[in-house]
Amino acid sequence: MNDRTHGAAAAQLVAGLVRPEIRALSAYEVAKAEGMVKLDAMENPHGLPETAKASLATALGRVPINRYPDGGADAVRASLREAFGIPDAFGVLCGNGSDELIQIITATLARPGSALLAPEPSFVMYRMNALYAGMRYVGVPLKSDFSLDAAAMLAAIDRERPALIYLAYPNNPTGNLFAERDVEAVLRAAPGLVVVDEAYYAFAQASFLSRLAEFANLLVLRTVSKVGMAGLRLGYAVAAPEWIAEFNKLRQPYNVNALTQAAIVALLSERSWIEEQATAIREERARLGSMLGSLPGIRVYPTQTNFVIARVADAPRLFAALKERRILVKNLHGWHPLLEHCLRITVGTPDENDLLIAACAELCQ
Ligand code: PMP
């Protein structure tokens, strides 16, 4: 077969075999950021402190990579329990990022006709995973101030009886923390599992972890990605052991690799740097927010995360002009009507934030 006939034959097979809703998708694209001020992906801008780097190097040097990793990631789970005060009564499941856990949880609860509900706009992977798993996706719009529309959520729960609800707490991409009483109302009304996704907990200092005992249908999802370890890919889910036992059946046998496991144990054993960096980011967040908010034509929304949402006069234009100046942020314009002309700007180092503020000041006169 020559290249053309081979390609045509493959395309024909794809058209016949791959579900139309998958064919209609485009793969998640990560913007190239070589040499740029990278403020687009909610990463922690600070590297590891030197002492942590040294203990990481020692720990990684000892890993027997000729062997498979511990499938249950027992040492990691013990470290997480100790570091984050996870009570013994609840199970912990580790994933290759919380992205993988979202996939596992969704696949476990998918059955023909069952619904997955989430507010909108929220983390896009909730909707994507509903589609992958063949679940019916129900999006409930947030109010225009980005708060949860509790009445609309409760009506949708009553109407759709969702097997699964995702609430990002705080929410991405809007940055705000939903009112605790609204989340409680959802937990009480939901006939299915409610995942409270606390990816940004370190910047919000609010959590449902201590409320697990009150709700049999609550799962708290976390990640180490936003607190300086995005490259390791580690997320964790905490819920009643009965839930975790089911999710474990869908987990790939060795889903968290040996280097990540060793790194996490080493880095969590001396972890004061995590809180120090999170505190510095919270402080910079306040400065960045107030400086940007004082510029003409920019409205900054309250945030409890490590990013700031700014509504500007022309988001696509400002995004492009910043990119020309080698500053990469996220353009949310076009994602959802509530995000018209919004940019999502991850809090960087003080120097990076200064560059961004100076560029915006020049471009938004
Ligand atoms: N949940 C939310 C709300 C997020 O914003 C993100 C990252 N963008 C994730 C989960 C996934 O995080 P990770 O896979 O890096 O753990």
CSV table of C-alpha atoms and ligand atoms in Angstrom, one decimal:
chain,number,residue,atom,x,y,z
A,1,MET,CA,0.0,0.0,0.0
A,2,ASN,CA,1.3,3.5,-0.8
A,3,ASP,CA,1.0,6.3,1.8
A,4,ARG,CA,-2.2,7.7,0.2
A,5,THR,CA,-4.2,4.5,0.0
A,6,HIS,CA,-3.0,3.5,3.5
A,7,GLY,CA,-4.2,6.8,4.9
A,8,ALA,CA,-7.5,6.6,3.1
A,9,ALA,CA,-8.1,3.0,4.3
A,10,ALA,CA,-7.3,4.0,7.9
A,11,ALA,CA,-9.6,7.0,7.7
A,12,GLN,CA,-12.4,4.8,6.5
A,13,LEU,CA,-11.8,2.4,9.4
A,14,VAL,CA,-11.8,5.3,11.8
A,15,ALA,CA,-15.1,6.7,10.4
A,16,GLY,CA,-16.7,3.3,10.8
A,17,LEU,CA,-15.4,2.4,14.2
A,18,VAL,CA,-14.8,5.5,16.3
A,19,ARG,CA,-17.9,7.0,17.9
A,20,PRO,CA,-18.9,10.3,16.2
A,21,GLU,CA,-18.7,12.3,19.4
A,22,ILE,CA,-15.0,11.2,19.8
A,23,ARG,CA,-14.3,12.0,16.2
A,24,ALA,CA,-15.8,15.5,16.6
A,25,LEU,CA,-13.3,16.3,19.5
A,26,SER,CA,-9.9,17.9,19.2
A,27,ALA,CA,-7.2,16.6,21.5
A,28,TYR,CA,-6.2,18.8,24.5
A,29,GLU,CA,-3.6,21.1,23.2
A,30,VAL,CA,-0.9,22.4,25.6
A,31,ALA,CA,0.4,25.8,24.4
A,32,LYS,CA,4.2,25.9,23.6
A,33,ALA,CA,5.9,28.1,26.2
A,34,GLU,CA,9.6,27.8,25.5
A,35,GLY,CA,11.3,31.0,26.7
A,36,MET,CA,8.1,32.6,27.7
A,37,VAL,CA,6.8,34.1,31.0
A,38,LYS,CA,4.5,31.2,31.7
A,39,LEU,CA,1.3,32.3,33.4
A,40,ASP,CA,-1.2,30.0,31.7
A,41,ALA,CA,-1.4,26.7,33.6
A,42,MET,CA,-1.8,27.3,37.3
A,43,GLU,CA,1.7,26.0,38.1
A,44,ASN,CA,3.6,27.1,41.1
A,45,PRO,CA,6.3,29.4,39.7
A,46,HIS,CA,8.8,28.7,42.5
A,47,GLY,CA,11.3,25.8,42.1
A,48,LEU,CA,12.1,23.4,44.9
A,49,PRO,CA,14.3,24.8,47.7
A,50,GLU,CA,17.9,23.4,47.6
A,51,THR,CA,17.4,21.1,50.6
A,52,ALA,CA,14.3,19.5,49.1
A,53,LYS,CA,16.2,19.1,45.8
A,54,ALA,CA,19.0,17.2,47.7
A,55,SER,CA,16.6,14.9,49.4
A,56,LEU,CA,14.8,14.3,46.2
A,57,ALA,CA,18.0,13.3,44.4
A,58,THR,CA,19.0,10.9,47.2
A,59,ALA,CA,15.5,9.3,47.2
A,60,LEU,CA,15.3,8.9,43.4
A,61,GLY,CA,18.8,7.4,43.3
A,62,ARG,CA,17.6,4.5,45.5
A,63,VAL,CA,14.5,3.5,43.5
A,64,PRO,CA,14.8,0.0,42.0
A,65,ILE,CA,13.4,0.9,38.6
A,66,ASN,CA,13.9,-2.6,37.3
A,67,ARG,CA,10.9,-3.5,39.5
A,68,TYR,CA,7.3,-2.5,39.1
A,69,PRO,CA,6.2,0.1,41.5
A,70,ASP,CA,4.0,-0.6,44.5
A,71,GLY,CA,0.6,-0.8,42.9
A,72,GLY,CA,-1.2,0.4,46.0
A,73,ALA,CA,1.2,3.2,46.6
A,74,ASP,CA,1.1,2.4,50.3
A,75,ALA,CA,4.0,4.7,51.3
A,76,VAL,CA,2.6,7.6,49.4
A,77,ARG,CA,-0.8,7.1,50.9
A,78,ALA,CA,0.7,7.0,54.4
A,79,SER,CA,2.6,10.2,53.7
A,80,LEU,CA,-0.5,11.9,52.4
A,81,ARG,CA,-2.5,10.8,55.5
A,82,GLU,CA,0.2,12.2,57.8
A,83,ALA,CA,0.8,15.4,55.8
A,84,PHE,CA,-2.8,16.4,55.3
A,85,GLY,CA,-4.5,14.9,58.3
A,86,ILE,CA,-6.6,12.3,56.5
A,87,PRO,CA,-8.6,10.3,59.1
A,88,ASP,CA,-8.0,6.5,59.2
A,89,ALA,CA,-11.7,5.9,58.7
A,90,PHE,CA,-11.5,7.0,55.1
A,91,GLY,CA,-9.9,5.4,52.1
A,92,VAL,CA,-7.3,7.1,49.9
A,93,LEU,CA,-6.7,6.4,46.2
A,94,CYS,CA,-3.8,7.7,44.3
A,95,GLY,CA,-3.9,8.6,40.6
A,96,ASN,CA,-1.6,9.8,37.8
A,97,GLY,CA,-2.8,13.3,38.5
A,98,SER,CA,-6.3,14.0,39.6
A,99,ASP,CA,-7.1,13.9,35.9
A,100,GLU,CA,-6.8,10.1,36.0
A,101,LEU,CA,-8.9,9.9,39.1
A,102,ILE,CA,-11.7,11.9,37.4
A,103,GLN,CA,-11.5,9.3,34.6
A,104,ILE,CA,-11.6,6.4,37.0
A,105,ILE,CA,-14.5,7.8,39.1
A,106,THR,CA,-16.5,8.7,36.0
A,107,ALA,CA,-16.0,5.3,34.4
A,108,THR,CA,-17.0,3.6,37.6
A,109,LEU,CA,-20.3,5.4,37.8
A,110,ALA,CA,-21.2,5.4,34.1
A,111,ARG,CA,-24.1,3.2,33.1
A,112,PRO,CA,-26.5,3.6,30.2
A,113,GLY,CA,-28.5,6.8,30.6
A,114,SER,CA,-26.9,7.9,33.9
A,115,ALA,CA,-26.1,11.6,34.2
A,116,LEU,CA,-23.1,13.6,35.3
A,117,LEU,CA,-23.8,17.1,36.5
A,118,ALA,CA,-21.5,20.1,37.0
A,119,PRO,CA,-21.9,23.8,37.1
A,120,GLU,CA,-20.7,25.8,34.1
A,121,PRO,CA,-18.2,27.1,33.5
A,122,SER,CA,-16.0,24.7,35.4
A,123,PHE,CA,-13.1,22.4,34.8
A,124,VAL,CA,-13.6,21.1,31.2
A,125,MET,CA,-12.5,17.6,32.0
A,126,TYR,CA,-15.7,16.8,33.9
A,127,ARG,CA,-17.7,17.3,30.6
A,128,MET,CA,-15.0,15.5,28.6
A,129,ASN,CA,-15.1,12.5,30.8
A,130,ALA,CA,-18.9,12.3,30.7
A,131,LEU,CA,-18.5,12.1,26.9
A,132,TYR,CA,-15.7,9.5,27.1
A,133,ALA,CA,-17.7,7.3,29.4
A,134,GLY,CA,-21.0,7.7,27.5
A,135,MET,CA,-22.7,9.5,30.4
A,136,ARG,CA,-25.4,12.2,29.9
A,137,TYR,CA,-23.8,15.5,30.7
A,138,VAL,CA,-25.9,18.2,32.5
A,139,GLY,CA,-24.3,21.6,32.8
A,140,VAL,CA,-25.9,24.1,35.2
A,141,PRO,CA,-24.9,27.8,34.6
A,142,LEU,CA,-23.3,29.7,37.4
A,143,LYS,CA,-24.8,33.1,38.3
A,144,SER,CA,-23.2,36.1,36.6
A,145,ASP,CA,-21.1,36.8,39.7
A,146,PHE,CA,-19.8,33.2,39.3
A,147,SER,CA,-21.6,32.0,42.4
A,148,LEU,CA,-23.4,28.6,42.4
A,149,ASP,CA,-27.0,28.9,41.4
A,150,ALA,CA,-28.2,26.7,44.2
A,151,ALA,CA,-31.9,26.8,43.2
A,152,ALA,CA,-31.0,25.8,39.6
A,153,MET,CA,-28.6,23.1,40.9
A,154,LEU,CA,-31.3,21.6,43.2
A,155,ALA,CA,-33.9,21.7,40.4
A,156,ALA,CA,-31.5,20.0,38.0
A,157,ILE,CA,-30.7,17.3,40.6
A,158,ASP,CA,-34.4,16.7,41.2
A,159,ARG,CA,-35.0,16.5,37.4
A,160,GLU,CA,-31.9,14.5,36.3
A,161,ARG,CA,-31.1,12.3,39.3
A,162,PRO,CA,-27.3,12.5,38.5
A,163,ALA,CA,-25.2,9.5,39.5
A,164,LEU,CA,-22.2,11.9,39.7
A,165,ILE,CA,-21.7,15.6,40.5
A,166,TYR,CA,-18.4,17.5,40.2
A,167,LEU,CA,-17.9,20.7,42.2
A,168,ALA,CA,-14.5,22.4,41.9
A,169,TYR,CA,-14.0,24.1,45.3
A,170,PRO,CA,-12.6,26.7,44.5
A,171,ASN,CA,-13.8,26.7,40.9
A,172,ASN,CA,-11.6,26.7,37.8
A,173,PRO,CA,-11.7,28.8,35.7
A,174,THR,CA,-13.7,31.4,37.7
A,175,GLY,CA,-11.4,31.3,40.8
A,176,ASN,CA,-14.1,31.7,43.4
A,177,LEU,CA,-15.1,29.4,46.3
A,178,PHE,CA,-18.7,28.4,46.3
A,179,ALA,CA,-20.7,29.2,49.4
A,180,GLU,CA,-20.3,26.3,51.9
A,181,ARG,CA,-24.1,26.1,52.5
A,182,ASP,CA,-24.7,25.7,48.8
A,183,VAL,CA,-22.3,22.8,48.6
A,184,GLU,CA,-24.0,21.3,51.6
A,185,ALA,CA,-27.4,21.7,50.0
A,186,VAL,CA,-26.1,19.8,46.9
A,187,LEU,CA,-24.6,17.1,49.1
A,188,ARG,CA,-27.9,16.6,50.9
A,189,ALA,CA,-30.1,16.6,47.7
A,190,ALA,CA,-27.8,14.5,45.5
A,191,PRO,CA,-28.8,10.9,45.0
A,192,GLY,CA,-25.3,10.0,43.7
A,193,LEU,CA,-21.7,10.7,44.5
A,194,VAL,CA,-20.5,14.3,44.9
A,195,VAL,CA,-16.9,15.0,44.1
A,196,VAL,CA,-15.6,18.1,45.8
A,197,ASP,CA,-12.5,18.8,43.7
A,198,GLU,CA,-10.1,20.7,45.9
A,199,ALA,CA,-7.3,21.2,43.4
A,200,TYR,CA,-6.7,24.7,44.7
A,201,TYR,CA,-7.2,24.0,48.4
A,202,ALA,CA,-3.8,25.4,49.4
A,203,PHE,CA,-4.8,28.9,48.2
A,204,ALA,CA,-8.4,28.8,49.6
A,205,GLN,CA,-7.7,27.3,53.0
A,206,ALA,CA,-11.2,25.9,53.0
A,207,SER,CA,-12.0,22.2,52.6
A,208,PHE,CA,-14.6,19.5,52.9
A,209,LEU,CA,-12.1,17.0,54.1
A,210,SER,CA,-13.3,17.4,57.7
A,211,ARG,CA,-16.9,16.9,56.6
A,212,LEU,CA,-16.5,13.4,55.1
A,213,ALA,CA,-18.0,11.7,58.1
A,214,GLU,CA,-21.3,13.7,57.6
A,215,PHE,CA,-21.9,12.6,54.0
A,216,ALA,CA,-21.7,9.0,52.7
A,217,ASN,CA,-21.8,10.5,49.2
A,218,LEU,CA,-18.9,12.8,49.5
A,219,LEU,CA,-15.5,12.4,47.8
A,220,VAL,CA,-12.7,14.9,48.3
A,221,LEU,CA,-10.3,15.1,45.3
A,222,ARG,CA,-6.9,16.8,45.6
A,223,THR,CA,-3.7,17.1,43.7
A,224,VAL,CA,-0.1,18.2,44.4
A,225,SER,CA,0.1,19.9,41.0
A,226,LYS,CA,-0.7,23.4,42.1
A,227,VAL,CA,1.7,23.3,45.1
A,228,GLY,CA,4.9,22.8,43.2
A,229,MET,CA,4.8,19.3,42.0
A,230,ALA,CA,2.8,19.3,38.7
A,231,GLY,CA,5.6,17.4,36.9
A,232,LEU,CA,5.2,14.4,39.3
A,233,ARG,CA,1.5,13.8,38.3
A,234,LEU,CA,-0.1,12.8,41.6
A,235,GLY,CA,-3.7,13.2,42.6
A,236,TYR,CA,-5.5,11.6,45.5
A,237,ALA,CA,-9.1,10.9,46.3
A,238,VAL,CA,-10.5,10.5,49.9
A,239,ALA,CA,-13.8,8.9,50.5
A,240,ALA,CA,-15.5,6.1,52.4
A,241,PRO,CA,-13.6,2.8,51.9
A,242,GLU,CA,-16.6,1.3,50.1
A,243,TRP,CA,-16.2,3.8,47.3
A,244,ILE,CA,-12.4,3.5,47.1
A,245,ALA,CA,-12.7,-0.3,46.9
A,246,GLU,CA,-14.8,0.1,43.7
A,247,PHE,CA,-12.5,2.7,42.1
A,248,ASN,CA,-9.5,0.5,42.8
A,249,LYS,CA,-11.0,-2.1,40.4
A,250,LEU,CA,-10.8,0.3,37.5
A,251,ARG,CA,-7.3,1.6,38.4
A,252,GLN,CA,-4.5,0.4,36.2
A,253,PRO,CA,-2.3,-1.9,38.3
A,254,TYR,CA,0.7,0.4,38.4
A,255,ASN,CA,-0.8,3.8,37.7
A,256,VAL,CA,1.6,5.8,39.9
A,257,ASN,CA,5.2,5.3,38.8
A,258,ALA,CA,8.0,4.4,41.2
A,259,LEU,CA,9.9,7.7,40.7
A,260,THR,CA,6.8,9.7,41.6
A,261,GLN,CA,6.1,7.6,44.6
A,262,ALA,CA,9.7,8.0,45.9
A,263,ALA,CA,9.6,11.7,45.2
A,264,ILE,CA,6.4,12.3,47.0
A,265,VAL,CA,7.5,10.5,50.1
A,266,ALA,CA,10.8,12.4,50.2
A,267,LEU,CA,9.2,15.8,49.5
A,268,LEU,CA,6.3,15.4,52.0
A,269,SER,CA,8.7,14.4,54.8
A,270,GLU,CA,10.1,17.9,55.0
A,271,ARG,CA,7.2,19.9,53.7
A,272,SER,CA,7.4,23.4,55.3
A,273,TRP,CA,8.4,24.7,51.9
A,274,ILE,CA,4.9,23.9,50.5
A,275,GLU,CA,3.0,26.1,52.9
A,276,GLU,CA,5.7,28.8,52.6
A,277,GLN,CA,5.4,28.9,48.8
A,278,ALA,CA,1.6,28.9,49.0
A,279,THR,CA,1.7,31.8,51.4
A,280,ALA,CA,3.9,33.7,49.1
A,281,ILE,CA,1.6,33.0,46.2
A,282,ARG,CA,-1.4,34.2,48.1
A,283,GLU,CA,0.4,37.4,48.9
A,284,GLU,CA,1.4,38.0,45.3
A,285,ARG,CA,-2.2,37.1,44.2
A,286,ALA,CA,-3.4,40.1,46.3
A,287,ARG,CA,-0.8,42.4,44.8
A,288,LEU,CA,-1.4,41.2,41.2
A,289,GLY,CA,-5.2,41.5,41.6
A,290,SER,CA,-5.1,45.0,43.0
A,291,MET,CA,-2.5,46.3,40.5
A,292,LEU,CA,-4.4,44.8,37.5
A,293,GLY,CA,-7.8,46.0,38.9
A,294,SER,CA,-6.5,49.6,39.1
A,295,LEU,CA,-5.8,49.7,35.3
A,296,PRO,CA,-8.4,51.3,33.1
A,297,GLY,CA,-10.9,48.9,31.6
A,298,ILE,CA,-9.8,45.9,33.6
A,299,ARG,CA,-12.2,44.2,36.1
A,300,VAL,CA,-10.6,41.7,38.5
A,301,TYR,CA,-12.8,39.1,40.1
A,302,PRO,CA,-12.4,37.7,43.7
A,303,THR,CA,-10.2,34.6,43.7
A,304,GLN,CA,-9.3,31.9,46.2
A,305,THR,CA,-6.9,30.1,43.8
A,306,ASN,CA,-3.4,30.7,42.4
A,307,PHE,CA,-4.8,32.6,39.4
A,308,VAL,CA,-6.7,35.8,38.7
A,309,ILE,CA,-9.6,36.3,36.4
A,310,ALA,CA,-9.6,39.7,34.6
A,311,ARG,CA,-12.3,40.9,32.3
A,312,VAL,CA,-10.8,43.3,29.8
A,313,ALA,CA,-12.1,45.4,26.8
A,314,ASP,CA,-10.8,43.0,24.2
A,315,ALA,CA,-9.4,39.7,25.5
A,316,PRO,CA,-8.2,38.1,22.3
A,317,ARG,CA,-6.3,41.3,21.4
A,318,LEU,CA,-4.7,41.7,24.8
A,319,PHE,CA,-3.9,37.9,24.8
A,320,ALA,CA,-2.1,38.2,21.5
A,321,ALA,CA,-0.3,41.5,22.4
A,322,LEU,CA,1.0,39.8,25.7
A,323,LYS,CA,2.1,36.8,23.7
A,324,GLU,CA,4.0,39.0,21.4
A,325,ARG,CA,5.8,40.3,24.5
A,326,ARG,CA,6.6,36.6,25.4
A,327,ILE,CA,4.0,36.5,28.2
A,328,LEU,CA,1.6,33.6,28.1
A,329,VAL,CA,-1.8,33.7,29.8
A,330,LYS,CA,-5.0,31.9,29.1
A,331,ASN,CA,-7.6,33.5,26.9
A,332,LEU,CA,-11.1,32.3,28.2
A,333,HIS,CA,-13.0,34.4,25.6
A,334,GLY,CA,-15.3,32.0,23.7
A,335,TRP,CA,-15.3,29.3,26.3
A,336,HIS,CA,-18.6,30.2,27.9
A,337,PRO,CA,-20.9,33.3,27.7
A,338,LEU,CA,-20.1,34.2,31.3
A,339,LEU,CA,-16.4,34.4,30.4
A,340,GLU,CA,-16.7,37.0,27.7
A,341,HIS,CA,-13.4,38.9,27.3
A,342,CYS,CA,-11.9,37.2,30.3
A,343,LEU,CA,-8.2,36.2,30.7
A,344,ARG,CA,-7.0,33.7,33.3
A,345,ILE,CA,-3.6,34.8,34.7
A,346,THR,CA,-1.7,32.4,36.9
A,347,VAL,CA,0.2,34.1,39.8
A,348,GLY,CA,3.9,34.1,38.9
A,349,THR,CA,7.0,35.2,40.8
A,350,PRO,CA,7.1,38.9,41.8
A,351,ASP,CA,9.3,39.6,38.8
A,352,GLU,CA,7.0,37.8,36.4
A,353,ASN,CA,4.0,39.6,37.8
A,354,ASP,CA,5.8,42.9,37.4
A,355,LEU,CA,6.4,42.2,33.8
A,356,LEU,CA,2.7,41.3,33.3
A,357,ILE,CA,1.5,44.4,35.1
A,358,ALA,CA,3.8,46.7,33.2
A,359,ALA,CA,2.7,45.1,29.8
A,360,CYS,CA,-0.9,45.4,30.7
A,361,ALA,CA,-0.5,49.0,31.9
A,362,GLU,CA,1.1,49.9,28.5
A,363,LEU,CA,-1.5,48.0,26.5
A,364,CYS,CA,-4.6,49.1,28.4
A,365,GLN,CA,-4.2,52.9,28.4
B,1,PMP,N1,-9.3,19.7,39.0
B,1,PMP,C1,-9.2,21.0,38.7
B,1,PMP,C2,-10.3,21.9,39.2
B,1,PMP,C3,-8.2,21.6,38.0
B,1,PMP,O1,-8.2,22.9,37.7
B,1,PMP,C4,-7.1,20.7,37.5
B,1,PMP,C5,-5.9,21.2,36.7
B,1,PMP,N2,-6.2,22.1,35.8
B,1,PMP,C6,-7.2,19.3,37.8
B,1,PMP,C7,-8.3,18.9,38.5
B,1,PMP,C8,-6.2,18.4,37.3
B,1,PMP,O2,-5.1,18.4,38.0
B,1,PMP,P1,-3.9,17.3,37.9
B,1,PMP,O3,-4.4,16.3,36.9
B,1,PMP,O4,-2.7,18.0,37.5
B,1,PMP,O5,-3.8,16.7,39.3
